[in-house]
């Protein structure tokens, strides 16, 4: 790989990491190609990007994006997304299905270095769509209760009239 190619990769990753709210670092040693493709498909479905890059290039990209110093070693795969939850959820879900071969090492969430516990905590949070569904359910609660009350009143009047 030439210096120009390395520089392009660093610039690309720095821009991507700067625009993302979550970057998750995972160990993928021992995964088969088919399992990696499963991870990539799941990540794409959840608007998460996945890439295997040399640790030195990622370290330089993180510094270029002003996200701090991250300690990287071993075989790493990087997942990132524009929201905090998607990348964490994809990594956590895949880590539970392939326990011995894939594990979460660390991450960068909202510009701060995060440990495994924090990444897992974000993975347990509901997604944006789930939160919007909960909010809509809460807003529809009074209307639902009002219609149930009206229906009960209608039945009671029908019973007394009969």
PDB file of C-alpha atoms in Angstrom:
ATOM      1  CA  UNK A   1       0.000   0.000   0.000  1.00  0.00           C
ATOM      2  CA  UNK A   2       1.433   3.352  -0.998  1.00  0.00           C
ATOM      3  CA  UNK A   3       1.564   6.453   1.198  1.00  0.00           C
ATOM      4  CA  UNK A   4      -1.078   8.070  -0.998  1.00  0.00           C
ATOM      5  CA  UNK A   5      -3.482   5.158  -0.441  1.00  0.00           C
ATOM      6  CA  UNK A   6      -2.823   5.202   3.294  1.00  0.00           C
ATOM      7  CA  UNK A   7      -3.436   8.936   3.409  1.00  0.00           C
ATOM      8  CA  UNK A   8      -6.734   8.519   1.539  1.00  0.00           C
ATOM      9  CA  UNK A   9      -7.863   5.808   3.964  1.00  0.00           C
ATOM     10  CA  UNK A  10      -6.942   7.965   6.973  1.00  0.00           C
ATOM     11  CA  UNK A  11      -8.805  10.968   5.563  1.00  0.00           C
ATOM     12  CA  UNK A  12     -11.844   8.852   4.700  1.00  0.00           C
ATOM     13  CA  UNK A  13     -11.985   7.245   8.158  1.00  0.00           C
ATOM     14  CA  UNK A  14     -11.387  10.570   9.930  1.00  0.00           C
ATOM     15  CA  UNK A  15     -14.337  12.121   8.080  1.00  0.00           C
ATOM     16  CA  UNK A  16     -16.541   9.077   8.736  1.00  0.00           C
ATOM     17  CA  UNK A  17     -15.650   8.900  12.435  1.00  0.00           C
ATOM     18  CA  UNK A  18     -16.163  12.628  12.881  1.00  0.00           C
ATOM     19  CA  UNK A  19     -19.700  12.364  11.420  1.00  0.00           C
ATOM     20  CA  UNK A  20     -20.610   9.273  13.433  1.00  0.00           C
ATOM     21  CA  UNK A  21     -21.797   9.256  17.007  1.00  0.00           C
ATOM     22  CA  UNK A  22     -20.587   5.709  17.674  1.00  0.00           C
ATOM     23  CA  UNK A  23     -17.569   3.679  16.601  1.00  0.00           C
ATOM     24  CA  UNK A  24     -17.301   0.153  17.991  1.00  0.00           C
ATOM     25  CA  UNK A  25     -14.037  -1.805  17.982  1.00  0.00           C
ATOM     26  CA  UNK A  26     -14.453  -5.586  17.930  1.00  0.00           C
ATOM     27  CA  UNK A  27     -12.190  -8.622  17.804  1.00  0.00           C
ATOM     28  CA  UNK A  28     -13.137 -10.926  14.948  1.00  0.00           C
ATOM     29  CA  UNK A  29     -10.405 -13.563  15.130  1.00  0.00           C
ATOM     30  CA  UNK A  30     -11.635 -16.917  13.878  1.00  0.00           C
ATOM     31  CA  UNK A  31     -14.698 -15.747  11.962  1.00  0.00           C
ATOM     32  CA  UNK A  32     -15.369 -17.370   8.626  1.00  0.00           C
ATOM     33  CA  UNK A  33     -16.038 -15.377   5.487  1.00  0.00           C
ATOM     34  CA  UNK A  34     -19.709 -16.395   5.623  1.00  0.00           C
ATOM     35  CA  UNK A  35     -20.036 -15.112   9.203  1.00  0.00           C
ATOM     36  CA  UNK A  36     -18.386 -11.813   8.238  1.00  0.00           C
ATOM     37  CA  UNK A  37     -20.838 -11.448   5.360  1.00  0.00           C
ATOM     38  CA  UNK A  38     -23.706 -12.043   7.796  1.00  0.00           C
ATOM     39  CA  UNK A  39     -22.326  -9.226   9.968  1.00  0.00           C
ATOM     40  CA  UNK A  40     -22.018  -6.909   6.971  1.00  0.00           C
ATOM     41  CA  UNK A  41     -25.579  -7.632   5.806  1.00  0.00           C
ATOM     42  CA  UNK A  42     -26.989  -7.038   9.296  1.00  0.00           C
ATOM     43  CA  UNK A  43     -24.966  -3.835   9.618  1.00  0.00           C
ATOM     44  CA  UNK A  44     -26.144  -2.527   6.251  1.00  0.00           C
ATOM     45  CA  UNK A  45     -29.764  -3.201   7.219  1.00  0.00           C
ATOM     46  CA  UNK A  46     -29.220  -1.057  10.329  1.00  0.00           C
ATOM     47  CA  UNK A  47     -27.406   1.832   8.590  1.00  0.00           C
ATOM     48  CA  UNK A  48     -24.082   0.814  10.106  1.00  0.00           C
ATOM     49  CA  UNK A  49     -20.779   0.648   8.256  1.00  0.00           C
ATOM     50  CA  UNK A  50     -18.245  -2.135   8.781  1.00  0.00           C
ATOM     51  CA  UNK A  51     -14.598  -2.221   7.777  1.00  0.00           C
ATOM     52  CA  UNK A  52     -11.398  -4.044   8.600  1.00  0.00           C
ATOM     53  CA  UNK A  53      -8.488  -1.587   8.620  1.00  0.00           C
ATOM     54  CA  UNK A  54      -4.954  -1.656   9.971  1.00  0.00           C
ATOM     55  CA  UNK A  55      -4.798  -0.438  13.574  1.00  0.00           C
ATOM     56  CA  UNK A  56      -2.145   2.193  12.805  1.00  0.00           C
ATOM     57  CA  UNK A  57      -4.358   3.793  10.151  1.00  0.00           C
ATOM     58  CA  UNK A  58      -7.357   3.857  12.507  1.00  0.00           C
ATOM     59  CA  UNK A  59      -5.257   5.356  15.303  1.00  0.00           C
ATOM     60  CA  UNK A  60      -4.160   8.157  12.978  1.00  0.00           C
ATOM     61  CA  UNK A  61      -7.735   8.664  11.729  1.00  0.00           C
ATOM     62  CA  UNK A  62      -9.052   8.915  15.302  1.00  0.00           C
ATOM     63  CA  UNK A  63      -6.405  11.513  16.137  1.00  0.00           C
ATOM     64  CA  UNK A  64      -7.178  13.418  12.925  1.00  0.00           C
ATOM     65  CA  UNK A  65     -10.871  13.460  13.869  1.00  0.00           C
ATOM     66  CA  UNK A  66     -10.001  14.828  17.355  1.00  0.00           C
ATOM     67  CA  UNK A  67     -11.617  11.899  19.138  1.00  0.00           C
ATOM     68  CA  UNK A  68      -8.778  11.225  21.557  1.00  0.00           C
ATOM     69  CA  UNK A  69      -6.284   8.396  21.864  1.00  0.00           C
ATOM     70  CA  UNK A  70      -7.532   4.852  21.507  1.00  0.00           C
ATOM     71  CA  UNK A  71      -5.394   1.814  22.265  1.00  0.00           C
ATOM     72  CA  UNK A  72      -5.676  -0.729  19.460  1.00  0.00           C
ATOM     73  CA  UNK A  73      -4.038  -4.139  19.208  1.00  0.00           C
ATOM     74  CA  UNK A  74      -4.824  -7.486  17.655  1.00  0.00           C
ATOM     75  CA  UNK A  75      -7.299  -8.246  14.894  1.00  0.00           C
ATOM     76  CA  UNK A  76      -9.954  -5.556  14.859  1.00  0.00           C
ATOM     77  CA  UNK A  77     -13.046  -4.814  12.846  1.00  0.00           C
ATOM     78  CA  UNK A  78     -14.697  -1.398  13.120  1.00  0.00           C
ATOM     79  CA  UNK A  79     -18.418  -0.642  13.077  1.00  0.00           C
ATOM     80  CA  UNK A  80     -19.741   2.930  12.987  1.00  0.00           C
ATOM     81  CA  UNK A  81     -23.038   4.674  12.492  1.00  0.00           C
ATOM     82  CA  UNK A  82     -24.558   8.133  12.567  1.00  0.00           C
ATOM     83  CA  UNK A  83     -26.515   7.362  15.739  1.00  0.00           C
ATOM     84  CA  UNK A  84     -25.208   5.993  19.009  1.00  0.00           C
ATOM     85  CA  UNK A  85     -27.372   2.914  19.181  1.00  0.00           C
ATOM     86  CA  UNK A  86     -27.231   1.171  15.779  1.00  0.00           C
ATOM     87  CA  UNK A  87     -23.546   0.232  15.767  1.00  0.00           C
ATOM     88  CA  UNK A  88     -23.707  -0.890  19.401  1.00  0.00           C
ATOM     89  CA  UNK A  89     -26.795  -3.024  18.745  1.00  0.00           C
ATOM     90  CA  UNK A  90     -25.302  -4.695  15.661  1.00  0.00           C
ATOM     91  CA  UNK A  91     -22.047  -5.483  17.486  1.00  0.00           C
ATOM     92  CA  UNK A  92     -23.844  -6.762  20.607  1.00  0.00           C
ATOM     93  CA  UNK A  93     -26.252  -8.932  18.621  1.00  0.00           C
ATOM     94  CA  UNK A  94     -23.447 -10.467  16.569  1.00  0.00           C
ATOM     95  CA  UNK A  95     -21.305 -10.968  19.682  1.00  0.00           C
ATOM     96  CA  UNK A  96     -24.089 -12.971  21.343  1.00  0.00           C
ATOM     97  CA  UNK A  97     -24.564 -15.224  18.295  1.00  0.00           C
ATOM     98  CA  UNK A  98     -20.830 -15.902  17.780  1.00  0.00           C
ATOM     99  CA  UNK A  99     -19.539 -15.874  21.354  1.00  0.00           C
ATOM    100  CA  UNK A 100     -16.124 -17.486  20.921  1.00  0.00           C
ATOM    101  CA  UNK A 101     -15.111 -15.760  17.699  1.00  0.00           C
ATOM    102  CA  UNK A 102     -16.403 -12.181  17.988  1.00  0.00           C
ATOM    103  CA  UNK A 103     -16.181  -9.845  20.957  1.00  0.00           C
ATOM    104  CA  UNK A 104     -16.545  -6.136  21.628  1.00  0.00           C
ATOM    105  CA  UNK A 105     -13.295  -4.531  22.770  1.00  0.00           C
ATOM    106  CA  UNK A 106     -14.083  -0.826  23.121  1.00  0.00           C
ATOM    107  CA  UNK A 107     -15.529   2.089  21.245  1.00  0.00           C
ATOM    108  CA  UNK A 108     -15.943   5.796  20.814  1.00  0.00           C
ATOM    109  CA  UNK A 109     -19.391   7.083  21.724  1.00  0.00           C
ATOM    110  CA  UNK A 110     -20.259  10.756  21.293  1.00  0.00           C
ATOM    111  CA  UNK A 111     -16.578  11.660  20.965  1.00  0.00           C
ATOM    112  CA  UNK A 112     -15.418   9.879  24.123  1.00  0.00           C
ATOM    113  CA  UNK A 113     -13.580   6.602  24.503  1.00  0.00           C
ATOM    114  CA  UNK A 114     -16.016   3.967  25.813  1.00  0.00           C
ATOM    115  CA  UNK A 115     -15.386   0.636  27.478  1.00  0.00           C
ATOM    116  CA  UNK A 116     -17.255  -2.610  26.789  1.00  0.00           C
ATOM    117  CA  UNK A 117     -19.822  -1.953  29.530  1.00  0.00           C
ATOM    118  CA  UNK A 118     -20.809   1.402  28.038  1.00  0.00           C
ATOM    119  CA  UNK A 119     -21.100  -0.072  24.531  1.00  0.00           C
ATOM    120  CA  UNK A 120     -23.300  -2.870  25.902  1.00  0.00           C
ATOM    121  CA  UNK A 121     -25.427  -0.336  27.797  1.00  0.00           C
ATOM    122  CA  UNK A 122     -26.073   1.591  24.576  1.00  0.00           C
ATOM    123  CA  UNK A 123     -26.924  -1.678  22.825  1.00  0.00           C
ATOM    124  CA  UNK A 124     -29.704  -2.329  25.344  1.00  0.00           C
ATOM    125  CA  UNK A 125     -31.404   1.030  24.665  1.00  0.00           C
ATOM    126  CA  UNK A 126     -34.416   1.065  22.340  1.00  0.00           C
ATOM    127  CA  UNK A 127     -33.853   2.311  18.812  1.00  0.00           C
ATOM    128  CA  UNK A 128     -35.220   5.594  17.478  1.00  0.00           C
ATOM    129  CA  UNK A 129     -38.140   3.842  15.790  1.00  0.00           C
ATOM    130  CA  UNK A 130     -39.020   1.965  18.990  1.00  0.00           C
ATOM    131  CA  UNK A 131     -38.914   5.211  20.986  1.00  0.00           C
ATOM    132  CA  UNK A 132     -41.182   6.939  18.467  1.00  0.00           C
ATOM    133  CA  UNK A 133     -43.597   4.008  18.699  1.00  0.00           C
ATOM    134  CA  UNK A 134     -43.630   4.285  22.490  1.00  0.00           C
ATOM    135  CA  UNK A 135     -44.261   8.022  22.271  1.00  0.00           C
ATOM    136  CA  UNK A 136     -47.126   7.529  19.815  1.00  0.00           C
ATOM    137  CA  UNK A 137     -48.641   4.899  22.113  1.00  0.00           C
ATOM    138  CA  UNK A 138     -48.487   7.284  25.069  1.00  0.00           C
ATOM    139  CA  UNK A 139     -50.077  10.067  23.023  1.00  0.00           C
ATOM    140  CA  UNK A 140     -52.843   7.760  21.804  1.00  0.00           C
ATOM    141  CA  UNK A 141     -53.588   6.503  25.343  1.00  0.00           C
ATOM    142  CA  UNK A 142     -56.146   9.186  26.282  1.00  0.00           C
ATOM    143  CA  UNK A 143     -57.925   8.846  22.927  1.00  0.00           C
ATOM    144  CA  UNK A 144     -58.003   5.056  23.313  1.00  0.00           C
ATOM    145  CA  UNK A 145     -59.398   5.313  26.846  1.00  0.00           C
ATOM    146  CA  UNK A 146     -62.010   7.848  25.732  1.00  0.00           C
ATOM    147  CA  UNK A 147     -63.248   5.572  22.932  1.00  0.00           C
ATOM    148  CA  UNK A 148     -63.368   2.571  25.287  1.00  0.00           C
ATOM    149  CA  UNK A 149     -65.414   4.641  27.738  1.00  0.00           C
ATOM    150  CA  UNK A 150     -67.808   5.775  24.996  1.00  0.00           C
ATOM    151  CA  UNK A 151     -68.242   2.198  23.804  1.00  0.00           C
ATOM    152  CA  UNK A 152     -68.973   1.032  27.382  1.00  0.00           C
ATOM    153  CA  UNK A 153     -71.533   3.842  27.784  1.00  0.00           C
ATOM    154  CA  UNK A 154     -73.189   2.853  24.482  1.00  0.00           C
ATOM    155  CA  UNK A 155     -73.457  -0.803  25.575  1.00  0.00           C
ATOM    156  CA  UNK A 156     -74.870   0.184  28.960  1.00  0.00           C
ATOM    157  CA  UNK A 157     -77.557   2.398  27.324  1.00  0.00           C
ATOM    158  CA  UNK A 158     -78.443  -0.404  24.903  1.00  0.00           C
ATOM    159  CA  UNK A 159     -78.850  -2.839  27.811  1.00  0.00           C
ATOM    160  CA  UNK A 160     -81.071  -0.471  29.800  1.00  0.00           C
ATOM    161  CA  UNK A 161     -83.196   0.321  26.721  1.00  0.00           C
ATOM    162  CA  UNK A 162     -83.785  -3.379  25.994  1.00  0.00           C
TER     163      UNK A 162
END
